[in-house]
Amino acid sequence: MSSIKTKLKVNNKQKTLLAKHAGVARHAYNWGLATCISEYESTKKRPIAITLHKRLVAEVKSQNPWYYEVSKCAPRASIKRFRKGI
């Protein structure tokens, strides 16, 4: 089995954009975790990923305009990964 090692050569603008995507994904993951914990404690059920995503759009995105500076896929993928347990 062989591997290939590559290095990204990104400029400052691209570094900033990558950091913003990572920050939004981390925030969405942490929000989803906190939401699932609090909902499980109150109802003993875990919400499904689509429900979490709808709540994220309704509650979090309206309060945090920096979510709109990145792709919509960053928080969505983070929520999906959270629900799959990865």
Short mmCIF file of C-alpha atoms in Angstrom, two decimals:
data_model
loop_
_atom_site.label_atom_id
_atom_site.label_comp_id
_atom_site.label_asym_id
_atom_site.label_seq_id
_atom_site.Cartn_x
_atom_site.Cartn_y
_atom_site.Cartn_z
CA MET A 1 0.00 0.00 0.00
CA SER A 2 1.48 3.34 -0.98
CA SER A 3 0.54 6.84 -0.03
CA ILE A 4 0.91 10.25 -1.55
CA LYS A 5 1.68 13.26 0.55
CA THR A 6 0.52 16.62 -0.76
CA LYS A 7 0.81 20.10 0.59
CA LEU A 8 -1.75 22.80 -0.07
CA LYS A 9 -0.33 26.11 -1.14
CA VAL A 10 -2.97 28.59 -0.10
CA ASN A 11 -2.80 32.34 0.06
CA ASN A 12 -3.93 34.45 3.03
CA LYS A 13 -7.47 34.88 1.72
CA GLN A 14 -7.86 31.11 1.33
CA LYS A 15 -6.39 30.47 4.80
CA THR A 16 -8.94 32.84 6.28
CA LEU A 17 -11.81 31.17 4.44
CA LEU A 18 -10.67 27.70 5.54
CA ALA A 19 -10.45 28.89 9.14
CA LYS A 20 -13.97 30.37 8.92
CA HIS A 21 -15.34 27.07 7.59
CA ALA A 22 -13.64 25.15 10.40
CA GLY A 23 -14.98 27.61 12.98
CA VAL A 24 -18.56 27.37 11.74
CA ALA A 25 -18.36 23.58 11.62
CA ARG A 26 -16.97 23.45 15.17
CA HIS A 27 -19.66 25.84 16.43
CA ALA A 28 -22.43 23.82 14.76
CA TYR A 29 -21.05 20.57 16.19
CA ASN A 30 -20.82 21.99 19.71
CA TRP A 31 -24.31 23.50 19.44
CA GLY A 32 -25.69 20.16 18.20
CA LEU A 33 -24.03 18.29 21.05
CA ALA A 34 -25.40 20.67 23.66
CA THR A 35 -28.86 20.54 22.10
CA CYS A 36 -28.90 16.74 22.00
CA ILE A 37 -27.75 16.48 25.61
CA SER A 38 -30.38 18.89 26.89
CA GLU A 39 -33.15 17.29 24.81
CA TYR A 40 -32.15 13.79 25.90
CA GLU A 41 -32.20 14.83 29.55
CA SER A 42 -35.71 16.23 29.21
CA THR A 43 -37.35 13.72 26.83
CA LYS A 44 -35.01 10.67 26.83
CA LYS A 45 -34.99 10.85 23.01
CA ARG A 46 -32.32 12.10 20.62
CA PRO A 47 -33.37 14.43 17.78
CA ILE A 48 -32.71 13.34 14.20
CA ALA A 49 -30.21 15.18 11.99
CA ILE A 50 -32.80 17.00 9.87
CA THR A 51 -34.52 18.31 12.99
CA LEU A 52 -31.19 19.55 14.33
CA HIS A 53 -30.41 21.24 11.03
CA LYS A 54 -33.79 22.98 10.89
CA ARG A 55 -33.34 24.23 14.45
CA LEU A 56 -29.81 25.37 13.63
CA VAL A 57 -31.06 27.44 10.71
CA ALA A 58 -33.96 28.89 12.71
CA GLU A 59 -32.17 29.59 15.98
CA VAL A 60 -28.44 29.92 15.40
CA LYS A 61 -28.02 31.35 11.93
CA SER A 62 -30.31 34.29 12.64
CA GLN A 63 -28.25 35.21 15.72
CA ASN A 64 -24.84 34.66 14.11
CA PRO A 65 -24.48 36.44 10.75
CA TRP A 66 -20.97 35.04 10.28
CA TYR A 67 -22.59 31.71 9.38
CA TYR A 68 -23.51 33.28 6.02
CA GLU A 69 -19.85 33.99 5.18
CA VAL A 70 -19.19 30.30 4.50
CA SER A 71 -20.79 27.49 2.55
CA LYS A 72 -24.05 26.09 3.87
CA CYS A 73 -22.45 22.65 3.72
CA ALA A 74 -20.04 23.28 6.62
CA PRO A 75 -22.62 23.28 9.44
CA ARG A 76 -24.84 20.72 7.71
CA ALA A 77 -22.02 18.21 7.33
CA SER A 78 -20.93 18.81 10.90
CA ILE A 79 -24.42 18.01 12.19
CA LYS A 80 -24.58 14.87 10.03
CA ARG A 81 -21.19 13.67 11.27
CA PHE A 82 -22.26 14.36 14.84
CA ARG A 83 -25.39 12.26 14.47
CA LYS A 84 -23.46 9.39 12.87
CA GLY A 85 -21.08 9.35 15.81
CA ILE A 86 -17.93 10.02 13.81
#
